[in-house]
PDB file of C-alpha atoms in Angstrom:
ATOM      1  CA  ASP A  23       0.000   0.000   0.000  1.00  0.00           C
ATOM      2  CA  VAL A  24       1.069   3.535  -0.722  1.00  0.00           C
ATOM      3  CA  LYS A  25       1.936   5.394   2.398  1.00  0.00           C
ATOM      4  CA  VAL A  26       2.085   9.153   2.752  1.00  0.00           C
ATOM      5  CA  THR A  27       3.160  10.326   6.172  1.00  0.00           C
ATOM      6  CA  GLN A  28       3.225  13.776   7.673  1.00  0.00           C
ATOM      7  CA  SER A  29       5.549  14.737  10.493  1.00  0.00           C
ATOM      8  CA  SER A  30       2.906  15.988  12.923  1.00  0.00           C
ATOM      9  CA  ARG A  31      -0.831  15.539  13.401  1.00  0.00           C
ATOM     10  CA  TYR A  32      -1.185  18.639  15.542  1.00  0.00           C
ATOM     11  CA  LEU A  33       1.078  21.666  15.775  1.00  0.00           C
ATOM     12  CA  VAL A  34       0.796  24.913  17.721  1.00  0.00           C
ATOM     13  CA  LYS A  35       3.072  27.804  16.783  1.00  0.00           C
ATOM     14  CA  ARG A  36       3.332  31.467  17.613  1.00  0.00           C
ATOM     15  CA  THR A  37       2.913  34.341  15.194  1.00  0.00           C
ATOM     16  CA  GLY A  38       6.185  35.098  13.423  1.00  0.00           C
ATOM     17  CA  GLU A  39       7.722  31.654  13.917  1.00  0.00           C
ATOM     18  CA  LYS A  40       9.182  29.725  11.000  1.00  0.00           C
ATOM     19  CA  VAL A  41       7.252  26.494  10.564  1.00  0.00           C
ATOM     20  CA  PHE A  42       8.242  23.350   8.684  1.00  0.00           C
ATOM     21  CA  LEU A  43       5.684  20.724   7.679  1.00  0.00           C
ATOM     22  CA  GLU A  44       7.242  17.528   6.402  1.00  0.00           C
ATOM     23  CA  CYS A  45       5.733  14.947   4.071  1.00  0.00           C
ATOM     24  CA  VAL A  46       7.223  11.622   3.003  1.00  0.00           C
ATOM     25  CA  GLN A  47       5.901   9.086   0.477  1.00  0.00           C
ATOM     26  CA  ASP A  48       7.192   5.580  -0.052  1.00  0.00           C
ATOM     27  CA  MET A  49       6.068   4.835  -3.631  1.00  0.00           C
ATOM     28  CA  ASP A  50       8.713   6.644  -5.671  1.00  0.00           C
ATOM     29  CA  HIS A  51       6.074   9.052  -6.999  1.00  0.00           C
ATOM     30  CA  GLU A  52       7.348  12.023  -8.942  1.00  0.00           C
ATOM     31  CA  ASN A  53       4.411  14.347  -8.251  1.00  0.00           C
ATOM     32  CA  MET A  54       3.703  15.680  -4.782  1.00  0.00           C
ATOM     33  CA  PHE A  55       1.282  18.313  -3.555  1.00  0.00           C
ATOM     34  CA  TRP A  56       0.425  20.507  -0.583  1.00  0.00           C
ATOM     35  CA  TYR A  57      -3.181  21.490   0.004  1.00  0.00           C
ATOM     36  CA  ARG A  58      -4.835  23.569   2.649  1.00  0.00           C
ATOM     37  CA  GLN A  59      -8.303  22.595   3.940  1.00  0.00           C
ATOM     38  CA  ASP A  60     -10.657  25.122   5.501  1.00  0.00           C
ATOM     39  CA  PRO A  61     -14.344  24.725   6.416  1.00  0.00           C
ATOM     40  CA  GLY A  62     -16.613  25.886   3.622  1.00  0.00           C
ATOM     41  CA  LEU A  63     -13.701  26.308   1.212  1.00  0.00           C
ATOM     42  CA  GLY A  64     -12.741  22.710   0.532  1.00  0.00           C
ATOM     43  CA  LEU A  65      -9.128  21.973  -0.376  1.00  0.00           C
ATOM     44  CA  ARG A  66      -6.980  24.535  -2.112  1.00  0.00           C
ATOM     45  CA  LEU A  67      -3.642  23.869  -3.767  1.00  0.00           C
ATOM     46  CA  ILE A  68      -0.669  25.692  -2.266  1.00  0.00           C
ATOM     47  CA  TYR A  69       2.324  24.255  -4.159  1.00  0.00           C
ATOM     48  CA  PHE A  70       3.208  21.159  -6.122  1.00  0.00           C
ATOM     49  CA  SER A  71       6.332  19.506  -7.425  1.00  0.00           C
ATOM     50  CA  TYR A  72       6.982  17.287 -10.434  1.00  0.00           C
ATOM     51  CA  ASP A  73      10.462  16.245  -9.504  1.00  0.00           C
ATOM     52  CA  VAL A  74      13.359  16.862  -7.188  1.00  0.00           C
ATOM     53  CA  LYS A  75      14.199  20.562  -6.906  1.00  0.00           C
ATOM     54  CA  MET A  76      11.214  21.478  -9.081  1.00  0.00           C
ATOM     55  CA  LYS A  77       8.233  23.388  -7.722  1.00  0.00           C
ATOM     56  CA  GLU A  78       5.191  25.145  -9.075  1.00  0.00           C
ATOM     57  CA  LYS A  79       2.830  27.585  -7.392  1.00  0.00           C
ATOM     58  CA  GLY A  80      -0.724  26.527  -6.876  1.00  0.00           C
ATOM     59  CA  ASP A  81      -3.737  28.721  -6.235  1.00  0.00           C
ATOM     60  CA  ILE A  82      -2.713  30.183  -2.855  1.00  0.00           C
ATOM     61  CA  PRO A  83       1.104  30.258  -2.562  1.00  0.00           C
ATOM     62  CA  GLU A  84       1.390  33.574  -0.722  1.00  0.00           C
ATOM     63  CA  GLY A  85       3.108  33.208   2.626  1.00  0.00           C
ATOM     64  CA  TYR A  86       4.411  29.719   1.828  1.00  0.00           C
ATOM     65  CA  SER A  87       7.451  28.146   0.230  1.00  0.00           C
ATOM     66  CA  VAL A  88       8.431  24.531  -0.420  1.00  0.00           C
ATOM     67  CA  SER A  89      11.499  22.363  -0.655  1.00  0.00           C
ATOM     68  CA  ARG A  90      12.058  19.083  -2.487  1.00  0.00           C
ATOM     69  CA  GLU A  91      15.633  17.918  -2.048  1.00  0.00           C
ATOM     70  CA  LYS A  92      14.804  14.210  -2.259  1.00  0.00           C
ATOM     71  CA  LYS A  93      12.159  12.476  -4.332  1.00  0.00           C
ATOM     72  CA  GLU A  94      10.326  11.022  -1.350  1.00  0.00           C
ATOM     73  CA  ARG A  95      10.181  14.193   0.742  1.00  0.00           C
ATOM     74  CA  PHE A  96       8.248  17.415   0.134  1.00  0.00           C
ATOM     75  CA  SER A  97       8.368  20.133   2.778  1.00  0.00           C
ATOM     76  CA  LEU A  98       6.051  23.105   3.242  1.00  0.00           C
ATOM     77  CA  ILE A  99       7.570  26.144   4.909  1.00  0.00           C
ATOM     78  CA  LEU A 100       5.805  29.052   6.559  1.00  0.00           C
ATOM     79  CA  GLU A 101       8.544  31.692   6.707  1.00  0.00           C
ATOM     80  CA  SER A 102       6.708  33.816   9.284  1.00  0.00           C
ATOM     81  CA  ALA A 103       3.543  32.182  10.550  1.00  0.00           C
ATOM     82  CA  SER A 104       0.418  34.288  10.818  1.00  0.00           C
ATOM     83  CA  THR A 105      -2.941  33.585  12.438  1.00  0.00           C
ATOM     84  CA  ASN A 106      -4.656  33.341   9.045  1.00  0.00           C
ATOM     85  CA  GLN A 107      -2.495  30.310   8.328  1.00  0.00           C
ATOM     86  CA  THR A 108      -4.283  28.343  11.036  1.00  0.00           C
ATOM     87  CA  SER A 109      -5.665  25.435   9.042  1.00  0.00           C
ATOM     88  CA  MET A 110      -5.473  21.746   8.172  1.00  0.00           C
ATOM     89  CA  TYR A 111      -2.599  20.980   5.797  1.00  0.00           C
ATOM     90  CA  LEU A 112      -2.751  17.900   3.598  1.00  0.00           C
ATOM     91  CA  CYS A 113       0.083  16.421   1.592  1.00  0.00           C
ATOM     92  CA  ALA A 114      -0.496  14.123  -1.375  1.00  0.00           C
ATOM     93  CA  SER A 115       1.492  12.172  -3.912  1.00  0.00           C
ATOM     94  CA  PHE A 116       0.332  11.057  -7.330  1.00  0.00           C
ATOM     95  CA  GLY A 117       0.701   7.707  -8.959  1.00  0.00           C
ATOM     96  CA  ARG A 118      -0.070   6.887 -12.600  1.00  0.00           C
ATOM     97  CA  THR A 119      -0.775   3.222 -11.963  1.00  0.00           C
ATOM     98  CA  PRO A 120      -3.403   3.362 -10.624  1.00  0.00           C
ATOM     99  CA  TYR A 121      -4.175   6.949 -11.584  1.00  0.00           C
ATOM    100  CA  GLU A 122      -4.928   8.607  -8.265  1.00  0.00           C
ATOM    101  CA  GLN A 123      -3.642  10.877  -5.539  1.00  0.00           C
ATOM    102  CA  TYR A 124      -2.791   9.459  -2.138  1.00  0.00           C
ATOM    103  CA  PHE A 125      -3.208  11.687   0.877  1.00  0.00           C
ATOM    104  CA  GLY A 126      -1.446  11.862   4.188  1.00  0.00           C
ATOM    105  CA  PRO A 127      -3.414  12.119   7.457  1.00  0.00           C
ATOM    106  CA  GLY A 128      -3.041  15.889   7.641  1.00  0.00           C
ATOM    107  CA  THR A 129      -1.425  18.346  10.045  1.00  0.00           C
ATOM    108  CA  ARG A 130      -3.721  20.631  11.988  1.00  0.00           C
ATOM    109  CA  LEU A 131      -1.727  23.809  12.520  1.00  0.00           C
ATOM    110  CA  THR A 132      -2.792  26.469  14.994  1.00  0.00           C
ATOM    111  CA  VAL A 133      -0.983  29.808  14.976  1.00  0.00           C
ATOM    112  CA  THR A 134      -1.562  31.921  18.081  1.00  0.00           C
TER     113      THR A 134
ATOM    114  CA  GLY B  27     -10.872  28.069 -15.357  1.00  0.00           C
ATOM    115  CA  ASN B  28     -11.724  24.620 -14.109  1.00  0.00           C
ATOM    116  CA  SER B  29     -14.077  24.337 -11.163  1.00  0.00           C
ATOM    117  CA  VAL B  30     -16.233  21.906  -9.206  1.00  0.00           C
ATOM    118  CA  THR B  31     -19.564  22.683  -7.588  1.00  0.00           C
ATOM    119  CA  GLN B  32     -21.173  20.286  -5.157  1.00  0.00           C
ATOM    120  CA  MET B  33     -24.296  20.544  -3.095  1.00  0.00           C
ATOM    121  CA  GLU B  34     -23.939  22.200   0.238  1.00  0.00           C
ATOM    122  CA  GLY B  35     -24.597  20.259   3.372  1.00  0.00           C
ATOM    123  CA  PRO B  36     -25.040  19.098   5.860  1.00  0.00           C
ATOM    124  CA  VAL B  37     -27.037  16.182   4.591  1.00  0.00           C
ATOM    125  CA  THR B  38     -28.830  14.329   7.372  1.00  0.00           C
ATOM    126  CA  LEU B  39     -30.315  10.897   6.678  1.00  0.00           C
ATOM    127  CA  SER B  40     -31.667   7.924   8.544  1.00  0.00           C
ATOM    128  CA  GLU B  41     -29.972   4.576   8.183  1.00  0.00           C
ATOM    129  CA  GLU B  42     -30.969   2.698   4.990  1.00  0.00           C
ATOM    130  CA  ALA B  43     -32.079   5.890   3.224  1.00  0.00           C
ATOM    131  CA  PHE B  44     -31.055   6.664  -0.364  1.00  0.00           C
ATOM    132  CA  LEU B  45     -28.214   9.132  -0.800  1.00  0.00           C
ATOM    133  CA  THR B  46     -27.500  11.541  -3.628  1.00  0.00           C
ATOM    134  CA  ILE B  47     -24.811  14.206  -3.487  1.00  0.00           C
ATOM    135  CA  ASN B  48     -24.792  16.371  -6.580  1.00  0.00           C
ATOM    136  CA  CYS B  49     -21.569  17.414  -8.280  1.00  0.00           C
ATOM    137  CA  THR B  50     -21.143  19.417 -11.471  1.00  0.00           C
ATOM    138  CA  TYR B  51     -17.950  20.615 -13.062  1.00  0.00           C
ATOM    139  CA  THR B  52     -16.539  23.129 -15.507  1.00  0.00           C
ATOM    140  CA  ALA B  53     -13.453  22.094 -17.403  1.00  0.00           C
ATOM    141  CA  THR B  54     -11.675  22.401 -20.703  1.00  0.00           C
ATOM    142  CA  GLY B  55     -10.707  19.143 -22.315  1.00  0.00           C
ATOM    143  CA  TYR B  56     -11.551  15.786 -20.797  1.00  0.00           C
ATOM    144  CA  PRO B  57     -10.906  15.708 -17.061  1.00  0.00           C
ATOM    145  CA  SER B  58     -10.863  12.706 -14.784  1.00  0.00           C
ATOM    146  CA  LEU B  59     -13.412  12.835 -11.959  1.00  0.00           C
ATOM    147  CA  PHE B  60     -13.111  11.642  -8.385  1.00  0.00           C
ATOM    148  CA  TRP B  61     -15.006  11.316  -5.154  1.00  0.00           C
ATOM    149  CA  TYR B  62     -12.932  11.423  -1.976  1.00  0.00           C
ATOM    150  CA  VAL B  63     -14.185  10.727   1.548  1.00  0.00           C
ATOM    151  CA  GLN B  64     -12.824  12.106   4.808  1.00  0.00           C
ATOM    152  CA  TYR B  65     -13.820  10.335   8.008  1.00  0.00           C
ATOM    153  CA  PRO B  66     -13.580  12.308  11.263  1.00  0.00           C
ATOM    154  CA  GLY B  67      -9.982  12.976  12.242  1.00  0.00           C
ATOM    155  CA  GLU B  68      -8.514  11.377   9.131  1.00  0.00           C
ATOM    156  CA  GLY B  69      -7.055  12.364   5.773  1.00  0.00           C
ATOM    157  CA  LEU B  70      -8.773  11.939   2.425  1.00  0.00           C
ATOM    158  CA  GLN B  71      -9.358   8.532   0.901  1.00  0.00           C
ATOM    159  CA  LEU B  72     -10.267   7.899  -2.698  1.00  0.00           C
ATOM    160  CA  LEU B  73     -13.804   6.523  -2.827  1.00  0.00           C
ATOM    161  CA  LEU B  74     -14.235   6.112  -6.587  1.00  0.00           C
ATOM    162  CA  LYS B  75     -13.166   7.599  -9.896  1.00  0.00           C
ATOM    163  CA  ALA B  76     -14.015   7.792 -13.590  1.00  0.00           C
ATOM    164  CA  THR B  77     -11.560   8.765 -16.270  1.00  0.00           C
ATOM    165  CA  LYS B  78     -13.778   9.142 -19.349  1.00  0.00           C
ATOM    166  CA  ALA B  79     -17.335   9.956 -20.328  1.00  0.00           C
ATOM    167  CA  ASP B  80     -19.991   7.337 -19.444  1.00  0.00           C
ATOM    168  CA  ASP B  81     -17.623   5.520 -17.091  1.00  0.00           C
ATOM    169  CA  LYS B  82     -19.204   4.448 -13.817  1.00  0.00           C
ATOM    170  CA  GLY B  83     -17.069   4.385 -10.719  1.00  0.00           C
ATOM    171  CA  SER B  84     -18.181   2.247  -7.805  1.00  0.00           C
ATOM    172  CA  ASN B  85     -16.911   1.235  -4.379  1.00  0.00           C
ATOM    173  CA  LYS B  86     -18.434   0.207  -1.036  1.00  0.00           C
ATOM    174  CA  GLY B  87     -21.956   0.506  -2.455  1.00  0.00           C
ATOM    175  CA  PHE B  88     -21.361   4.038  -3.751  1.00  0.00           C
ATOM    176  CA  GLU B  89     -21.670   4.818  -7.453  1.00  0.00           C
ATOM    177  CA  ALA B  90     -21.139   7.802  -9.737  1.00  0.00           C
ATOM    178  CA  THR B  91     -21.403   8.090 -13.527  1.00  0.00           C
ATOM    179  CA  TYR B  92     -19.347  10.541 -15.604  1.00  0.00           C
ATOM    180  CA  ARG B  93     -21.947  12.465 -17.633  1.00  0.00           C
ATOM    181  CA  LYS B  94     -20.250  14.724 -20.162  1.00  0.00           C
ATOM    182  CA  GLU B  95     -23.516  16.043 -21.606  1.00  0.00           C
ATOM    183  CA  THR B  96     -24.599  17.410 -18.226  1.00  0.00           C
ATOM    184  CA  THR B  97     -21.039  17.897 -16.854  1.00  0.00           C
ATOM    185  CA  SER B  98     -22.029  15.970 -13.747  1.00  0.00           C
ATOM    186  CA  PHE B  99     -20.677  13.247 -11.475  1.00  0.00           C
ATOM    187  CA  HIS B 100     -23.356  12.712  -8.831  1.00  0.00           C
ATOM    188  CA  LEU B 101     -22.614  10.345  -5.943  1.00  0.00           C
ATOM    189  CA  GLU B 102     -25.309   7.813  -5.010  1.00  0.00           C
ATOM    190  CA  LYS B 103     -25.798   5.013  -2.525  1.00  0.00           C
ATOM    191  CA  GLY B 104     -28.916   2.938  -2.208  1.00  0.00           C
ATOM    192  CA  SER B 105     -28.830   2.348   1.540  1.00  0.00           C
ATOM    193  CA  VAL B 106     -26.580   4.409   3.801  1.00  0.00           C
ATOM    194  CA  GLN B 107     -25.162   3.242   7.109  1.00  0.00           C
ATOM    195  CA  VAL B 108     -24.121   5.135  10.205  1.00  0.00           C
ATOM    196  CA  SER B 109     -20.512   4.348   9.283  1.00  0.00           C
ATOM    197  CA  ASP B 110     -20.916   6.402   6.075  1.00  0.00           C
ATOM    198  CA  SER B 111     -21.037   9.595   8.126  1.00  0.00           C
ATOM    199  CA  ALA B 112     -18.159  11.676   6.750  1.00  0.00           C
ATOM    200  CA  VAL B 113     -17.301  14.591   4.499  1.00  0.00           C
ATOM    201  CA  TYR B 114     -17.441  13.847   0.772  1.00  0.00           C
ATOM    202  CA  PHE B 115     -15.426  15.799  -1.799  1.00  0.00           C
ATOM    203  CA  CYS B 116     -15.926  15.815  -5.536  1.00  0.00           C
ATOM    204  CA  ALA B 117     -12.770  16.612  -7.516  1.00  0.00           C
ATOM    205  CA  LEU B 118     -11.438  16.800 -11.032  1.00  0.00           C
ATOM    206  CA  SER B 119      -8.027  16.403 -12.551  1.00  0.00           C
ATOM    207  CA  ASP B 120      -7.099  17.982 -15.820  1.00  0.00           C
ATOM    208  CA  GLN B 121      -4.149  15.989 -17.121  1.00  0.00           C
ATOM    209  CA  GLY B 122      -2.949  18.958 -19.030  1.00  0.00           C
ATOM    210  CA  ALA B 123      -2.566  20.821 -15.747  1.00  0.00           C
ATOM    211  CA  GLY B 124      -0.297  18.178 -14.306  1.00  0.00           C
ATOM    212  CA  THR B 125      -2.657  16.127 -12.197  1.00  0.00           C
ATOM    213  CA  ALA B 126      -3.310  18.663  -9.460  1.00  0.00           C
ATOM    214  CA  LEU B 127      -6.844  18.144  -8.171  1.00  0.00           C
ATOM    215  CA  ILE B 128      -9.517  20.816  -8.068  1.00  0.00           C
ATOM    216  CA  PHE B 129     -11.957  20.151  -5.250  1.00  0.00           C
ATOM    217  CA  GLY B 130     -15.503  21.096  -4.460  1.00  0.00           C
ATOM    218  CA  LYS B 131     -16.165  22.547  -1.024  1.00  0.00           C
ATOM    219  CA  GLY B 132     -17.253  19.259   0.485  1.00  0.00           C
ATOM    220  CA  THR B 133     -20.571  17.884   1.704  1.00  0.00           C
ATOM    221  CA  THR B 134     -20.996  16.656   5.252  1.00  0.00           C
ATOM    222  CA  LEU B 135     -23.153  13.551   5.576  1.00  0.00           C
ATOM    223  CA  SER B 136     -24.612  12.553   8.912  1.00  0.00           C
ATOM    224  CA  VAL B 137     -26.456   9.231   9.183  1.00  0.00           C
ATOM    225  CA  SER B 138     -28.453   8.377  12.281  1.00  0.00           C
ATOM    226  CA  SER B 139     -29.734   4.985  13.383  1.00  0.00           C
TER     227      SER B 139
END
């Protein structure tokens, strides 16, 4: 089974802190994604990556950056956390056989 | 641009009732369509998918048919159970856009015994 793991289930940070959210997949997938989930808004794409050291902005990249130094690991970085970044963050990887995205369990981040 | 619209919830049903959650989409080209489910406290799981027009996806008693003429992918189940209580997301993937998913806002289903 494909496994996508995220470093923390729950995280509490203070405004202005630098925050790292880590995601690891074990299926050698090239494509990885970070989404943000908010009530009433569904999931919105923050950043995605097609390969090591490659990244593309999604729909809401402001305030975020990403890093992909190894194929299996895709990190989301909040350079200076703000309260409006309090949310559930979901990582996913994509496989072509079968054709679907696999999601991690999510990290619920609270910024106070 | 591409978008997904699904019915707003919450949807509240009694056990063994019939379920329909409507989903329509706007897309250029020929997207693939998905239904994901999120149980309380968990991440998203793929429930079913359809990759071309007239395909029917099915899993765990749920079904959805890819209707290109009405740009719809409605989720149905003949007899819901309490364990089906969850949030359901309709999504599309435009291969030309690199497989990123575009999601609807989600529909919360609550089933009581």
